[in-house]
Amino acid sequence: MAETHTPYSSLKKLLSLLNGFVAVSGIILLGLGIGGKCGGTSLTSVLGLSTAYLLHVGFLCLVMGCITILLGCAGWYGAAKESRGMLLFCILSMIIVLIVEVTAATVVLLFFPIVRDVALEHSFVTLRKNYRGYNEPDDYSTQWNLVMEKLKCCGVKNYTDFSGSSFEMTTGHTYPRGCCKSIGTVACDGRNVSTYVIHQKGCFQKLLKITKTQSFTLSGGSLGAAVIQLPGILATLLLFIKLG
């Protein structure tokens, strides 16, 4: 028995494929959102609110990802049922998502220079005031200890950041154990500043590099998702017009 074809069967098949790509772009946005929120939390803890935009954009990507996956399914259903109402809903919703994605990418790129210019002094002042020590339970000290150990660095600018700080006044040490190359050794006594004992370079440049990578990943991912979605929007609009 010959297969029956509707007048728009070829376009509907194409649209089904493109809606699959739309759903994939939603999964990409979900991945970006999870990465942005996880990385943004740590960066905000040590660099301050100047990097909070990563958290906000990460959350936005999570929301947009969920919406996009649902719209991909709704677009497939609308094409299969030839429902102009559903197709119109998908077109308008995807246009809004597209605008939000491009806006988010632009915001991320605009905010990065602010981090570079503002975060250094803010982080330096906050570290000298709020850092308490290696085994202290407060979140700020814990995050900085993790950063210094993982990135193999000491302080914001360099190891001298702790001189005259509240940490030195409280403990009498010129640097915390997190700065040491081998924590727990006798030489790691808070006074020996030899290059064999401690990491003398600061963490800011390494943190800035991570921030830059995350910013460009979020921005590029958002724009990439928008490019993937655009053919689906156009094909949906074409089917909507033809059904009219």
Tab-separated table of C-alpha atoms in Angstrom:
chain	number	residue	atom	x	y	z
A	1	MET	CA	0.000	0.000	0.000
A	2	ALA	CA	1.469	3.381	-0.997
A	3	GLU	CA	2.463	5.764	1.761
A	4	THR	CA	0.224	8.821	1.986
A	5	HIS	CA	1.790	12.267	2.106
A	6	THR	CA	0.247	15.496	3.325
A	7	PRO	CA	1.009	18.627	1.285
A	8	TYR	CA	3.573	19.666	3.882
A	9	SER	CA	5.076	16.277	4.809
A	10	SER	CA	8.610	17.196	3.661
A	11	LEU	CA	8.544	20.450	5.597
A	12	LYS	CA	7.159	18.666	8.663
A	13	LYS	CA	9.964	16.092	8.539
A	14	LEU	CA	12.530	18.887	8.279
A	15	LEU	CA	10.889	20.705	11.164
A	16	SER	CA	10.942	17.551	13.302
A	17	LEU	CA	14.694	17.301	12.720
A	18	LEU	CA	15.237	20.974	13.514
A	19	ASN	CA	13.161	20.703	16.680
A	20	GLY	CA	15.513	17.915	17.717
A	21	PHE	CA	18.374	20.373	17.312
A	22	VAL	CA	16.423	22.910	19.368
A	23	ALA	CA	16.113	20.362	22.176
A	24	VAL	CA	19.863	19.660	21.917
A	25	SER	CA	20.557	23.396	22.255
A	26	GLY	CA	18.466	23.305	25.436
A	27	ILE	CA	20.684	20.530	26.807
A	28	ILE	CA	23.737	22.665	25.954
A	29	LEU	CA	22.225	25.565	27.888
A	30	LEU	CA	21.563	23.279	30.864
A	31	GLY	CA	25.208	22.213	30.865
A	32	LEU	CA	26.360	25.834	30.660
A	33	GLY	CA	24.028	26.780	33.496
A	34	ILE	CA	25.285	24.058	35.815
A	35	GLY	CA	28.912	24.914	35.032
A	36	GLY	CA	28.292	28.645	35.442
A	37	LYS	CA	26.594	28.249	38.814
A	38	CYS	CA	29.210	25.877	40.235
A	39	GLY	CA	32.165	27.929	39.043
A	40	GLY	CA	30.512	31.256	39.779
A	41	THR	CA	29.883	30.349	43.429
A	42	SER	CA	33.571	29.744	44.137
A	43	LEU	CA	34.719	32.808	42.209
A	44	THR	CA	32.192	35.060	43.930
A	45	SER	CA	33.414	33.817	47.326
A	46	VAL	CA	36.983	34.970	46.681
A	47	LEU	CA	36.623	37.779	44.119
A	48	GLY	CA	33.434	39.350	45.451
A	49	LEU	CA	30.222	40.496	43.808
A	50	SER	CA	32.023	41.658	40.658
A	51	THR	CA	31.842	38.031	39.449
A	52	ALA	CA	28.246	37.457	40.577
A	53	TYR	CA	27.095	37.930	36.975
A	54	LEU	CA	28.386	34.402	36.293
A	55	LEU	CA	25.917	33.061	38.868
A	56	HIS	CA	23.030	35.042	37.415
A	57	VAL	CA	23.790	34.105	33.807
A	58	GLY	CA	24.297	30.487	34.877
A	59	PHE	CA	20.861	30.432	36.483
A	60	LEU	CA	19.389	32.086	33.397
A	61	CYS	CA	20.951	29.388	31.190
A	62	LEU	CA	19.395	26.698	33.386
A	63	VAL	CA	15.941	28.248	32.994
A	64	MET	CA	16.383	28.863	29.259
A	65	GLY	CA	17.632	25.301	28.788
A	66	CYS	CA	14.533	23.790	30.400
A	67	ILE	CA	12.236	26.085	28.409
A	68	THR	CA	14.047	25.337	25.142
A	69	ILE	CA	13.766	21.566	25.582
A	70	LEU	CA	10.013	21.924	26.205
A	71	LEU	CA	9.660	24.213	23.184
A	72	GLY	CA	11.470	21.670	21.012
A	73	CYS	CA	8.908	19.066	22.019
A	74	ALA	CA	6.028	21.519	21.584
A	75	GLY	CA	7.296	22.472	18.116
A	76	TRP	CA	7.425	18.813	17.079
A	77	TYR	CA	3.868	18.285	18.352
A	78	GLY	CA	2.593	21.431	16.610
A	79	ALA	CA	4.133	20.339	13.309
A	80	ALA	CA	2.791	16.774	13.604
A	81	LYS	CA	-0.738	18.003	14.349
A	82	GLU	CA	-0.488	20.987	11.975
A	83	SER	CA	-1.648	23.214	14.821
A	84	ARG	CA	-1.184	26.872	13.888
A	85	GLY	CA	-1.845	27.950	17.487
A	86	MET	CA	0.923	25.722	18.854
A	87	LEU	CA	3.299	26.763	16.074
A	88	LEU	CA	2.652	30.449	16.757
A	89	PHE	CA	3.261	29.904	20.467
A	90	CYS	CA	6.577	28.180	19.688
A	91	ILE	CA	7.655	30.920	17.266
A	92	LEU	CA	7.010	33.745	19.726
A	93	SER	CA	8.544	31.852	22.660
A	94	MET	CA	11.686	30.916	20.727
A	95	ILE	CA	12.153	34.507	19.563
A	96	ILE	CA	12.060	35.613	23.217
A	97	VAL	CA	14.541	32.866	24.165
A	98	LEU	CA	16.795	33.922	21.275
A	99	ILE	CA	16.777	37.556	22.415
A	100	VAL	CA	17.554	36.534	26.011
A	101	GLU	CA	20.468	34.343	24.870
A	102	VAL	CA	22.047	37.109	22.789
A	103	THR	CA	21.517	39.594	25.626
A	104	ALA	CA	23.095	37.222	28.159
A	105	ALA	CA	26.120	36.688	25.912
A	106	THR	CA	26.533	40.453	25.518
A	107	VAL	CA	26.231	41.090	29.277
A	108	VAL	CA	28.902	38.478	30.033
A	109	LEU	CA	31.339	40.051	27.566
A	110	LEU	CA	30.657	43.549	28.917
A	111	PHE	CA	31.100	42.594	32.569
A	112	PHE	CA	34.456	40.824	32.232
A	113	PRO	CA	36.510	44.077	31.935
A	114	ILE	CA	34.773	45.299	35.122
A	115	VAL	CA	35.968	42.198	36.966
A	116	ARG	CA	39.497	42.787	35.729
A	117	ASP	CA	39.522	46.411	36.891
A	118	VAL	CA	37.503	46.236	40.116
A	119	ALA	CA	38.061	42.799	41.612
A	120	LEU	CA	41.811	43.143	42.266
A	121	GLU	CA	41.607	45.915	44.840
A	122	HIS	CA	38.386	44.588	46.350
A	123	SER	CA	39.858	41.099	46.775
A	124	PHE	CA	43.080	42.470	48.255
A	125	VAL	CA	41.304	44.595	50.872
A	126	THR	CA	38.801	41.850	51.750
A	127	LEU	CA	41.517	39.199	52.113
A	128	ARG	CA	43.532	41.339	54.517
A	129	LYS	CA	40.435	42.066	56.564
A	130	ASN	CA	38.471	38.784	56.553
A	131	TYR	CA	40.921	35.912	56.099
A	132	ARG	CA	41.324	34.119	59.450
A	133	GLY	CA	43.525	31.072	58.852
A	134	TYR	CA	44.014	27.600	57.420
A	135	ASN	CA	41.727	25.542	59.664
A	136	GLU	CA	39.162	28.235	60.386
A	137	PRO	CA	35.538	27.175	59.758
A	138	ASP	CA	34.268	30.336	58.044
A	139	ASP	CA	33.380	30.011	54.360
A	140	TYR	CA	35.599	32.857	53.210
A	141	SER	CA	38.778	31.377	54.700
A	142	THR	CA	37.837	27.891	53.521
A	143	GLN	CA	37.350	29.047	49.932
A	144	TRP	CA	40.648	30.911	49.911
A	145	ASN	CA	42.481	27.903	51.336
A	146	LEU	CA	41.038	25.729	48.555
A	147	VAL	CA	42.026	28.295	45.925
A	148	MET	CA	45.605	28.643	47.178
A	149	GLU	CA	46.123	24.890	47.413
A	150	LYS	CA	44.523	24.053	44.071
A	151	LEU	CA	46.048	26.899	42.049
A	152	LYS	CA	49.398	26.777	43.904
A	153	CYS	CA	49.502	30.460	44.736
A	154	CYS	CA	49.500	32.725	47.786
A	155	GLY	CA	47.319	35.764	48.460
A	156	VAL	CA	45.822	38.045	45.857
A	157	LYS	CA	48.908	39.822	44.505
A	158	ASN	CA	51.616	37.746	46.236
A	159	TYR	CA	52.558	36.254	49.608
A	160	THR	CA	53.185	39.702	51.146
A	161	ASP	CA	49.411	40.390	51.106
A	162	PHE	CA	49.181	38.855	54.593
A	163	SER	CA	51.769	41.192	56.108
A	164	GLY	CA	49.939	43.587	58.433
A	165	SER	CA	46.636	41.800	57.848
A	166	SER	CA	44.192	40.704	60.527
A	167	PHE	CA	45.519	37.159	59.982
A	168	GLU	CA	49.066	38.186	60.925
A	169	MET	CA	47.866	40.244	63.884
A	170	THR	CA	45.896	37.253	65.207
A	171	THR	CA	48.392	34.441	64.547
A	172	GLY	CA	51.756	36.188	64.301
A	173	HIS	CA	52.406	34.397	60.976
A	174	THR	CA	53.269	36.207	57.764
A	175	TYR	CA	51.418	33.674	55.585
A	176	PRO	CA	48.971	30.762	56.094
A	177	ARG	CA	49.745	27.088	55.556
A	178	GLY	CA	47.724	27.135	52.355
A	179	CYS	CA	50.628	28.987	50.734
A	180	CYS	CA	53.104	26.178	51.420
A	181	LYS	CA	54.253	23.799	48.716
A	182	SER	CA	54.218	20.949	51.256
A	183	ILE	CA	51.694	21.562	54.025
A	184	GLY	CA	52.694	20.038	57.351
A	185	THR	CA	56.467	20.200	56.897
A	186	VAL	CA	58.671	21.854	59.518
A	187	ALA	CA	59.707	24.573	57.075
A	188	CYS	CA	56.051	25.603	56.650
A	189	ASP	CA	56.116	27.655	59.830
A	190	GLY	CA	54.426	30.877	58.753
A	191	ARG	CA	57.744	32.756	58.664
A	192	ASN	CA	60.034	31.017	56.174
A	193	VAL	CA	59.295	32.737	52.850
A	194	SER	CA	61.818	30.807	50.758
A	195	THR	CA	60.737	29.895	47.232
A	196	TYR	CA	61.372	26.265	48.211
A	197	VAL	CA	58.775	26.514	50.974
A	198	ILE	CA	55.887	28.652	49.680
A	199	HIS	CA	54.222	29.700	46.450
A	200	GLN	CA	55.189	33.352	46.213
A	201	LYS	CA	53.005	34.445	43.301
A	202	GLY	CA	49.460	35.678	43.924
A	203	CYS	CA	46.245	34.006	42.818
A	204	PHE	CA	44.552	36.911	41.078
A	205	GLN	CA	45.896	36.353	37.574
A	206	LYS	CA	45.005	32.662	37.715
A	207	LEU	CA	41.524	33.455	39.029
A	208	LEU	CA	41.117	36.073	36.311
A	209	LYS	CA	42.064	33.505	33.682
A	210	ILE	CA	39.409	31.114	35.044
A	211	THR	CA	36.845	33.933	35.058
A	212	LYS	CA	37.727	34.792	31.461
A	213	THR	CA	37.384	31.161	30.379
A	214	GLN	CA	33.998	30.810	32.097
A	215	SER	CA	32.800	34.127	30.667
A	216	PHE	CA	33.757	33.204	27.117
A	217	THR	CA	32.284	29.704	27.526
A	218	LEU	CA	28.942	31.109	28.704
A	219	SER	CA	28.929	33.757	25.994
A	220	GLY	CA	29.982	31.415	23.185
A	221	GLY	CA	27.598	28.691	24.348
A	222	SER	CA	24.647	31.082	24.462
A	223	LEU	CA	25.385	32.412	20.985
A	224	GLY	CA	25.932	28.871	19.688
A	225	ALA	CA	22.569	27.781	21.069
A	226	ALA	CA	20.942	30.780	19.386
A	227	VAL	CA	22.489	29.835	16.022
A	228	ILE	CA	21.242	26.240	16.389
A	229	GLN	CA	17.723	27.468	17.184
A	230	LEU	CA	17.412	29.987	14.350
A	231	PRO	CA	16.734	27.491	11.496
A	232	GLY	CA	14.047	25.842	13.639
A	233	ILE	CA	12.349	29.185	14.194
A	234	LEU	CA	12.407	29.980	10.460
A	235	ALA	CA	11.092	26.535	9.486
A	236	THR	CA	8.314	26.795	12.083
A	237	LEU	CA	7.374	30.223	10.738
A	238	LEU	CA	7.321	28.850	7.171
A	239	LEU	CA	4.989	25.980	8.134
A	240	PHE	CA	2.768	28.389	10.083
A	241	ILE	CA	2.424	30.623	6.990
A	242	LYS	CA	1.740	27.685	4.641
A	243	LEU	CA	-0.948	26.285	6.941
A	244	GLY	CA	-2.727	29.641	6.805
